[in-house]
CSV table of C-alpha atoms in Angstrom, one decimal:
chain,number,residue,atom,x,y,z
A,3,UNK,CA,37.8,20.4,134.1
A,4,UNK,CA,40.9,20.7,136.2
A,5,UNK,CA,43.1,20.0,133.1
A,6,UNK,CA,41.4,22.8,131.2
A,7,UNK,CA,41.9,25.2,134.1
A,8,UNK,CA,45.5,24.3,134.2
A,9,UNK,CA,45.9,25.1,130.4
A,10,UNK,CA,44.2,28.5,130.8
A,11,UNK,CA,46.5,29.2,133.8
A,12,UNK,CA,49.5,28.4,131.7
A,13,UNK,CA,48.2,30.6,128.9
A,14,UNK,CA,47.7,33.5,131.2
A,15,UNK,CA,51.1,33.0,132.7
A,16,UNK,CA,52.6,32.9,129.2
A,17,UNK,CA,50.7,36.1,128.2
A,18,UNK,CA,52.0,37.9,131.3
A,19,UNK,CA,55.5,36.9,130.3
A,20,UNK,CA,55.0,38.1,126.7
A,21,UNK,CA,53.6,41.4,128.0
A,22,UNK,CA,56.5,41.8,130.4
A,23,UNK,CA,59.0,41.2,127.6
A,24,UNK,CA,57.3,43.7,125.3
A,25,UNK,CA,57.2,46.3,128.1
A,26,UNK,CA,60.9,45.8,128.8
A,27,UNK,CA,61.8,46.1,125.1
A,28,UNK,CA,59.5,49.1,124.8
A,29,UNK,CA,61.3,50.8,127.8
A,30,UNK,CA,64.7,50.0,126.3
A,31,UNK,CA,63.7,51.4,122.9
A,32,UNK,CA,62.1,54.5,124.5
A,33,UNK,CA,65.3,55.2,126.5
A,34,UNK,CA,67.4,54.6,123.4
A,35,UNK,CA,65.3,57.0,121.4
A,36,UNK,CA,65.6,59.7,124.1
A,37,UNK,CA,69.4,59.2,124.1
A,38,UNK,CA,69.5,59.4,120.3
A,39,UNK,CA,67.4,62.6,120.3
A,40,UNK,CA,70.0,64.1,122.7
A,41,UNK,CA,72.9,63.1,120.4
A,42,UNK,CA,71.0,64.5,117.4
A,43,UNK,CA,70.5,67.9,119.2
A,44,UNK,CA,74.2,68.0,120.1
A,45,UNK,CA,75.2,67.3,116.5
A,46,UNK,CA,72.8,69.9,115.2
A,47,UNK,CA,74.3,72.5,117.5
A,48,UNK,CA,77.9,71.5,116.4
A,49,UNK,CA,78.9,73.7,113.4
A,50,UNK,CA,78.7,71.9,110.1
A,51,UNK,CA,80.6,74.4,108.0
A,52,UNK,CA,81.0,74.1,104.3
A,53,UNK,CA,84.5,74.8,103.1
A,54,UNK,CA,84.9,76.0,99.5
A,55,UNK,CA,88.5,75.8,98.6
A,56,UNK,CA,88.3,76.2,94.9
A,57,UNK,CA,89.4,79.8,95.3
A,58,UNK,CA,92.4,78.7,97.4
A,59,UNK,CA,93.2,76.0,94.8
A,60,UNK,CA,93.1,78.7,92.1
A,61,UNK,CA,95.5,81.0,94.0
A,62,UNK,CA,97.9,78.1,94.7
A,63,UNK,CA,97.9,77.3,91.0
A,64,UNK,CA,98.6,80.9,90.1
A,65,UNK,CA,101.2,81.7,92.8
A,66,UNK,CA,103.1,78.4,92.7
A,67,UNK,CA,104.3,79.3,89.2
A,68,UNK,CA,104.3,83.0,89.7
A,69,UNK,CA,106.9,83.7,87.0
A,70,UNK,CA,104.6,82.3,84.3
A,71,UNK,CA,101.5,83.8,85.9
A,72,UNK,CA,103.2,87.2,86.0
A,73,UNK,CA,104.3,86.9,82.4
A,74,UNK,CA,100.8,86.0,81.3
A,75,UNK,CA,99.3,88.8,83.3
A,76,UNK,CA,101.7,91.3,81.7
A,77,UNK,CA,101.0,89.8,78.3
A,78,UNK,CA,97.3,90.3,78.9
A,79,UNK,CA,97.8,93.9,80.1
A,80,UNK,CA,100.0,94.8,77.1
A,81,UNK,CA,97.6,93.1,74.7
A,82,UNK,CA,94.7,95.2,76.1
A,83,UNK,CA,96.8,98.4,75.7
A,84,UNK,CA,97.5,97.4,72.1
A,85,UNK,CA,93.7,96.9,71.6
A,86,UNK,CA,93.0,100.3,73.1
A,87,UNK,CA,95.6,101.8,70.8
A,88,UNK,CA,93.7,100.2,67.9
A,89,UNK,CA,90.4,101.6,69.1
A,90,UNK,CA,92.0,105.0,69.3
A,91,UNK,CA,93.4,104.8,65.8
A,92,UNK,CA,89.9,103.7,64.6
A,93,UNK,CA,88.4,106.7,66.4
A,94,UNK,CA,86.1,104.3,68.4
A,95,UNK,CA,86.9,106.1,71.7
A,96,UNK,CA,87.6,109.6,73.0
A,97,UNK,CA,90.4,108.5,75.3
A,98,UNK,CA,94.0,109.2,74.3
A,99,UNK,CA,97.3,107.7,75.4
A,100,UNK,CA,100.4,109.5,76.5
A,101,UNK,CA,103.7,107.5,76.8
A,102,UNK,CA,106.0,109.6,78.9
A,103,UNK,CA,109.6,108.7,78.2
A,104,UNK,CA,112.8,109.7,79.9
A,105,UNK,CA,116.1,109.2,78.2
A,106,UNK,CA,119.8,108.9,79.2
A,107,UNK,CA,119.3,108.4,82.9
A,108,UNK,CA,119.3,107.6,85.6
A,109,UNK,CA,120.4,110.8,87.2
A,110,UNK,CA,120.0,112.4,90.6
A,111,UNK,CA,116.9,114.1,89.3
A,112,UNK,CA,115.4,110.6,88.5
A,113,UNK,CA,114.3,110.3,92.1
A,114,UNK,CA,112.3,113.5,91.9
A,115,UNK,CA,110.8,112.4,88.6
A,116,UNK,CA,109.9,109.1,90.1
A,117,UNK,CA,108.3,110.9,93.1
A,118,UNK,CA,106.3,113.1,90.8
A,119,UNK,CA,105.1,110.1,88.8
A,120,UNK,CA,104.1,108.3,92.0
A,121,UNK,CA,102.2,111.3,93.2
A,122,UNK,CA,100.2,111.2,90.0
A,123,UNK,CA,99.9,107.4,89.9
A,124,UNK,CA,101.5,107.3,86.5
A,125,UNK,CA,103.7,104.7,85.0
A,126,UNK,CA,106.2,105.8,82.4
A,127,UNK,CA,109.2,104.5,80.4
A,128,UNK,CA,112.9,105.1,81.2
A,129,UNK,CA,115.4,104.5,78.3
A,130,UNK,CA,118.4,104.2,80.5
A,131,UNK,CA,122.1,103.8,79.8
A,132,UNK,CA,124.8,102.0,81.9
A,133,UNK,CA,126.0,103.7,85.0
A,134,UNK,CA,127.9,102.4,88.0
A,135,UNK,CA,127.0,103.1,91.6
A,136,UNK,CA,123.3,104.0,90.9
A,137,UNK,CA,121.9,100.5,91.3
A,138,UNK,CA,119.0,101.7,93.5
A,139,UNK,CA,117.8,104.1,90.8
A,140,UNK,CA,117.4,101.2,88.2
A,141,UNK,CA,115.8,99.1,90.9
A,142,UNK,CA,113.3,101.8,91.9
A,143,UNK,CA,112.2,102.3,88.3
A,144,UNK,CA,111.4,98.6,88.0
A,145,UNK,CA,109.8,98.4,91.5
A,146,UNK,CA,107.4,101.2,90.8
A,147,UNK,CA,106.1,99.5,87.7
A,148,UNK,CA,107.8,101.7,85.0
A,149,UNK,CA,109.2,100.2,81.9
A,150,UNK,CA,113.0,99.9,82.0
A,151,UNK,CA,114.1,100.2,78.4
A,152,UNK,CA,117.4,100.0,76.6
A,153,UNK,CA,119.3,103.1,75.4
A,154,UNK,CA,122.5,101.2,74.8
A,155,UNK,CA,125.2,100.9,77.5
A,156,UNK,CA,127.4,103.8,76.4
A,157,UNK,CA,125.1,106.1,74.5
A,158,UNK,CA,128.3,106.4,72.4
A,159,UNK,CA,127.2,108.9,69.8
A,160,UNK,CA,130.4,109.9,68.0
A,161,UNK,CA,132.3,107.2,69.9
A,162,UNK,CA,131.8,104.3,67.5
A,163,UNK,CA,128.2,103.3,68.5
A,164,UNK,CA,127.1,103.5,64.8
A,165,UNK,CA,130.3,102.1,63.3
A,166,UNK,CA,128.5,98.8,62.5
A,167,UNK,CA,125.5,96.7,63.4
A,168,UNK,CA,127.6,94.7,65.7
A,169,UNK,CA,129.0,97.7,67.6
A,170,UNK,CA,125.4,98.8,68.2
A,171,UNK,CA,124.2,95.4,69.2
A,172,UNK,CA,127.1,94.9,71.5
A,173,UNK,CA,126.1,98.0,73.4
A,174,UNK,CA,122.5,96.8,73.6
A,175,UNK,CA,123.4,93.4,74.9
A,176,UNK,CA,125.9,94.8,77.3
A,177,UNK,CA,123.2,97.0,78.9
A,178,UNK,CA,120.7,94.2,78.8
A,179,UNK,CA,123.0,91.9,80.8
A,180,UNK,CA,123.9,94.8,83.2
A,181,UNK,CA,120.3,95.6,83.9
A,182,UNK,CA,119.3,92.0,84.2
A,183,UNK,CA,122.0,91.3,86.9
A,184,UNK,CA,120.8,94.4,88.8
A,185,UNK,CA,117.1,94.1,88.6
A,186,UNK,CA,116.2,90.6,87.2
A,187,UNK,CA,114.4,92.5,84.4
A,188,UNK,CA,115.1,91.8,80.7
A,189,UNK,CA,114.7,94.8,78.5
A,190,UNK,CA,112.7,94.3,75.3
A,191,UNK,CA,112.5,97.9,74.0
A,192,UNK,CA,115.3,100.0,72.5
A,193,UNK,CA,115.6,103.6,71.7
A,194,UNK,CA,118.4,104.6,69.3
A,195,UNK,CA,120.6,107.3,70.9
A,196,UNK,CA,119.7,110.4,68.8
A,197,UNK,CA,116.7,108.5,67.3
A,198,UNK,CA,116.5,105.8,64.7
A,199,UNK,CA,117.4,108.1,61.7
A,200,UNK,CA,120.8,108.7,63.4
A,201,UNK,CA,121.7,105.1,62.5
A,202,UNK,CA,121.6,106.1,58.8
A,203,UNK,CA,122.3,103.3,56.5
A,204,UNK,CA,122.8,100.9,59.4
A,205,UNK,CA,119.3,101.2,60.6
A,206,UNK,CA,117.7,98.3,58.6
A,207,UNK,CA,120.5,96.0,59.7
A,208,UNK,CA,120.2,97.0,63.3
A,209,UNK,CA,116.5,96.7,63.3
A,210,UNK,CA,116.8,93.2,61.8
A,211,UNK,CA,119.2,92.2,64.6
A,212,UNK,CA,117.0,93.9,67.2
A,213,UNK,CA,114.0,91.8,66.1
A,214,UNK,CA,116.1,88.7,66.0
A,215,UNK,CA,117.0,89.3,69.7
A,216,UNK,CA,113.3,89.9,70.7
A,217,UNK,CA,113.6,93.7,70.7
A,218,UNK,CA,111.5,96.5,69.1
A,219,UNK,CA,112.6,100.1,68.9
A,220,UNK,CA,110.6,103.2,69.8
A,221,UNK,CA,111.2,106.8,68.5
A,222,UNK,CA,109.1,109.7,69.7
A,223,UNK,CA,106.2,111.8,68.4
A,224,UNK,CA,106.7,114.8,70.7
A,225,UNK,CA,109.3,116.4,72.9
A,226,UNK,CA,110.1,119.0,75.5
A,227,UNK,CA,113.2,120.0,73.5
A,228,UNK,CA,115.3,119.4,76.6
A,229,UNK,CA,118.0,117.4,74.9
A,230,UNK,CA,119.3,120.4,73.0
A,231,UNK,CA,120.4,123.8,74.3
A,232,UNK,CA,119.8,125.1,70.9
A,233,UNK,CA,116.1,124.1,71.0
A,234,UNK,CA,115.6,125.5,74.4
A,235,UNK,CA,117.0,128.9,73.3
A,236,UNK,CA,114.1,129.0,70.8
A,237,UNK,CA,111.4,128.3,73.4
A,238,UNK,CA,110.9,126.6,76.8
A,239,UNK,CA,110.2,123.0,77.5
A,240,UNK,CA,106.5,123.5,78.1
A,241,UNK,CA,106.0,125.4,74.9
A,242,UNK,CA,107.9,122.6,73.0
A,243,UNK,CA,105.5,120.1,74.7
A,244,UNK,CA,102.4,122.1,73.6
A,245,UNK,CA,103.6,122.6,70.1
A,246,UNK,CA,104.6,119.0,69.5
A,247,UNK,CA,101.5,117.3,71.0
A,248,UNK,CA,98.8,119.0,69.0
A,249,UNK,CA,96.2,117.0,67.1
A,250,UNK,CA,97.6,113.6,68.3
A,251,UNK,CA,95.8,110.8,70.0
A,252,UNK,CA,98.7,108.7,70.9
A,253,UNK,CA,101.9,110.5,71.9
A,254,UNK,CA,105.4,109.3,72.9
A,255,UNK,CA,106.8,112.3,74.7
A,256,UNK,CA,110.6,112.5,74.7
A,257,UNK,CA,112.1,114.0,77.9
A,258,UNK,CA,115.4,113.7,79.8
A,259,UNK,CA,115.5,113.1,83.5
A,260,UNK,CA,118.6,115.2,83.9
A,261,UNK,CA,116.9,118.4,82.8
A,262,UNK,CA,115.5,120.6,85.7
A,263,UNK,CA,113.4,122.6,83.3
A,264,UNK,CA,111.5,119.5,82.2
A,265,UNK,CA,111.1,118.4,85.8
A,266,UNK,CA,109.8,121.8,86.8
A,267,UNK,CA,107.2,121.7,84.0
A,268,UNK,CA,106.4,118.0,84.6
A,269,UNK,CA,103.3,118.6,86.7
A,270,UNK,CA,102.0,121.2,84.3
A,271,UNK,CA,102.5,118.8,81.4
A,272,UNK,CA,100.7,116.0,83.3
A,273,UNK,CA,97.8,118.3,84.2
A,274,UNK,CA,97.5,119.5,80.6
A,275,UNK,CA,97.5,116.0,79.2
A,276,UNK,CA,94.8,114.9,81.7
A,277,UNK,CA,92.7,117.9,80.8
A,278,UNK,CA,92.9,116.7,77.2
A,279,UNK,CA,91.6,113.2,78.1
A,280,UNK,CA,95.0,111.5,77.9
A,281,UNK,CA,95.8,108.5,80.1
A,282,UNK,CA,99.4,107.6,80.9
A,283,UNK,CA,100.8,104.1,80.2
A,284,UNK,CA,104.2,102.5,80.1
A,285,UNK,CA,105.6,101.5,76.7
A,286,UNK,CA,105.8,97.8,75.8
A,287,UNK,CA,106.8,95.9,72.7
A,288,UNK,CA,103.2,95.1,71.7
A,289,UNK,CA,102.5,98.8,71.2
A,290,UNK,CA,101.9,100.1,67.7
A,291,UNK,CA,104.6,102.7,68.6
A,292,UNK,CA,107.2,100.0,68.9
A,293,UNK,CA,108.6,99.1,65.5
B,13,UNK,CA,36.1,34.2,134.3
B,14,UNK,CA,39.5,32.9,133.4
B,15,UNK,CA,38.7,33.2,129.7
B,16,UNK,CA,38.1,36.9,130.4
B,17,UNK,CA,41.7,37.3,131.7
B,18,UNK,CA,43.0,35.6,128.6
B,19,UNK,CA,41.1,38.0,126.3
B,20,UNK,CA,42.2,41.1,128.3
B,21,UNK,CA,45.8,39.9,128.3
B,22,UNK,CA,45.7,39.2,124.6
B,23,UNK,CA,44.4,42.7,124.0
B,24,UNK,CA,47.1,44.1,126.2
B,25,UNK,CA,49.7,42.1,124.2
B,26,UNK,CA,48.4,43.6,121.0
B,27,UNK,CA,48.4,47.2,122.4
B,28,UNK,CA,51.9,46.7,123.8
B,29,UNK,CA,53.1,45.3,120.6
B,30,UNK,CA,51.7,48.2,118.6
B,31,UNK,CA,53.3,50.8,120.9
B,32,UNK,CA,56.6,48.9,120.8
B,33,UNK,CA,56.4,48.7,117.0
B,34,UNK,CA,55.8,52.5,116.7
B,35,UNK,CA,58.7,53.2,119.1
B,36,UNK,CA,60.9,50.8,117.1
B,37,UNK,CA,60.1,52.5,113.8
B,38,UNK,CA,61.0,55.9,115.4
B,39,UNK,CA,64.2,54.3,116.7
B,40,UNK,CA,65.1,53.3,113.1
B,41,UNK,CA,64.4,56.7,111.8
B,42,UNK,CA,66.4,58.4,114.5
B,43,UNK,CA,69.3,56.1,114.0
B,44,UNK,CA,69.3,57.0,110.3
B,45,UNK,CA,69.2,60.7,111.1
B,46,UNK,CA,72.0,60.4,113.6
B,47,UNK,CA,74.1,58.5,111.1
B,48,UNK,CA,73.6,61.2,108.5
B,49,UNK,CA,74.4,63.9,110.9
B,50,UNK,CA,77.5,62.1,112.0
B,51,UNK,CA,78.8,61.7,108.5
B,52,UNK,CA,78.1,65.4,107.7
B,53,UNK,CA,80.1,66.4,110.8
B,54,UNK,CA,82.9,64.0,109.9
B,55,UNK,CA,82.9,65.3,106.3
B,56,UNK,CA,82.9,68.9,107.6
B,57,UNK,CA,85.9,68.1,110.0
B,58,UNK,CA,87.7,66.5,107.1
B,59,UNK,CA,87.1,69.5,104.9
B,60,UNK,CA,88.2,71.8,107.6
B,61,UNK,CA,91.4,69.9,107.9
B,62,UNK,CA,92.0,70.0,104.1
B,63,UNK,CA,91.1,73.7,104.0
B,64,UNK,CA,93.6,74.5,106.8
B,65,UNK,CA,96.3,72.5,105.1
B,66,UNK,CA,95.7,74.3,101.8
B,67,UNK,CA,95.6,77.6,103.5
B,68,UNK,CA,99.0,76.9,105.1
B,69,UNK,CA,100.4,75.9,101.7
B,70,UNK,CA,99.1,79.1,100.2
B,71,UNK,CA,100.5,81.2,103.0
B,72,UNK,CA,103.9,79.6,102.5
B,73,UNK,CA,103.8,80.2,98.7
B,74,UNK,CA,102.7,83.8,99.4
B,75,UNK,CA,105.6,84.4,101.8
B,76,UNK,CA,108.1,82.9,99.4
B,77,UNK,CA,107.0,85.0,96.4
B,78,UNK,CA,105.8,88.1,98.2
B,79,UNK,CA,107.2,90.7,95.8
B,80,UNK,CA,106.2,89.0,92.6
B,81,UNK,CA,102.7,88.3,93.9
B,82,UNK,CA,102.4,92.0,94.8
B,83,UNK,CA,103.4,92.9,91.3
B,84,UNK,CA,101.0,90.3,89.9
B,85,UNK,CA,98.2,92.0,91.8
B,86,UNK,CA,99.3,95.4,90.7
B,87,UNK,CA,99.4,94.5,87.1
B,88,UNK,CA,95.9,93.1,87.5
B,89,UNK,CA,94.7,96.5,88.8
B,90,UNK,CA,96.5,98.3,86.0
B,91,UNK,CA,94.9,96.0,83.5
B,92,UNK,CA,91.4,96.6,85.0
B,93,UNK,CA,92.0,100.3,84.3
B,94,UNK,CA,92.7,99.7,80.7
B,95,UNK,CA,89.8,97.3,80.3
B,96,UNK,CA,87.6,100.0,81.6
B,97,UNK,CA,88.4,102.1,78.5
B,98,UNK,CA,87.9,99.1,76.2
B,99,UNK,CA,84.3,98.6,77.2
């Protein structure tokens, strides 16, 4: 009887111990859970931002090889202009294109012409020749997004320019190098001084050489008559402009940035073209006007 | 009488064990949640660091090629104007 009582006592004692251990473990776990809940709340309050750097990666890719990216961007732009020209030719759109071109500069008046174009948010084309001491004029043409194009270094009409294909190409390459050194821009468009027919029998040979050197040439479809006093005696620049731009959907307008009369009429010319649904673009060698 | 104690204590052991078990299960779940949150925060911090490094790299490239990048963006705008007439 006493032995049995002792066994039960031991069992009770053991059970009390077990309960004590379980209670201790329970309290430890409970405390741990409270701490973990506190940590979780803190972490939830901490900002877990998502960072999407695919856009940055894309920009790094474009800008780290900016030369190629810029070339590609220009290619795309010029290709789209060429496509628009094609749509215009196919009469698939009402919009028209005006390529304003200024020959023989840069002159003092070039600044005013550039100001006027800037005011109107227009980019044009300057067929320049080689001149010393006017570096900033060439640079400004490029900086403001106009096309800097080649009109030969000397514009040597009557001074041997059209003696041979070589004499012409020498003048083209001389100006190309001169402009590249000044602006970092390589010309790809040429306008023959006097227009391509002036080259006479040499024209085909010159064109072949121009193409071989990555050039195309551009004549004009319209003019303000400002290159000839004889023409201006017949009628004024604005009238020349009106008469030579009728019934055309893509015009290449020949002007000279030394002529005050053209400059004075420039805003009127721009306004007239806008009213006739023309948009203004710079020439490029993908244009159908570039041969 | 003593048998009664044993039975009561046994019941108490069972109740305590059940409560402890529940708390332990919750403890496991909370630990998992904490671990997930920690790794999310770690990942976020790491991403932030990478993002800042890339941003610095981009700023440096932009500074070095400022004029050309400006022209690139200008051409993009001019191109949009032309595309507008194509559509």
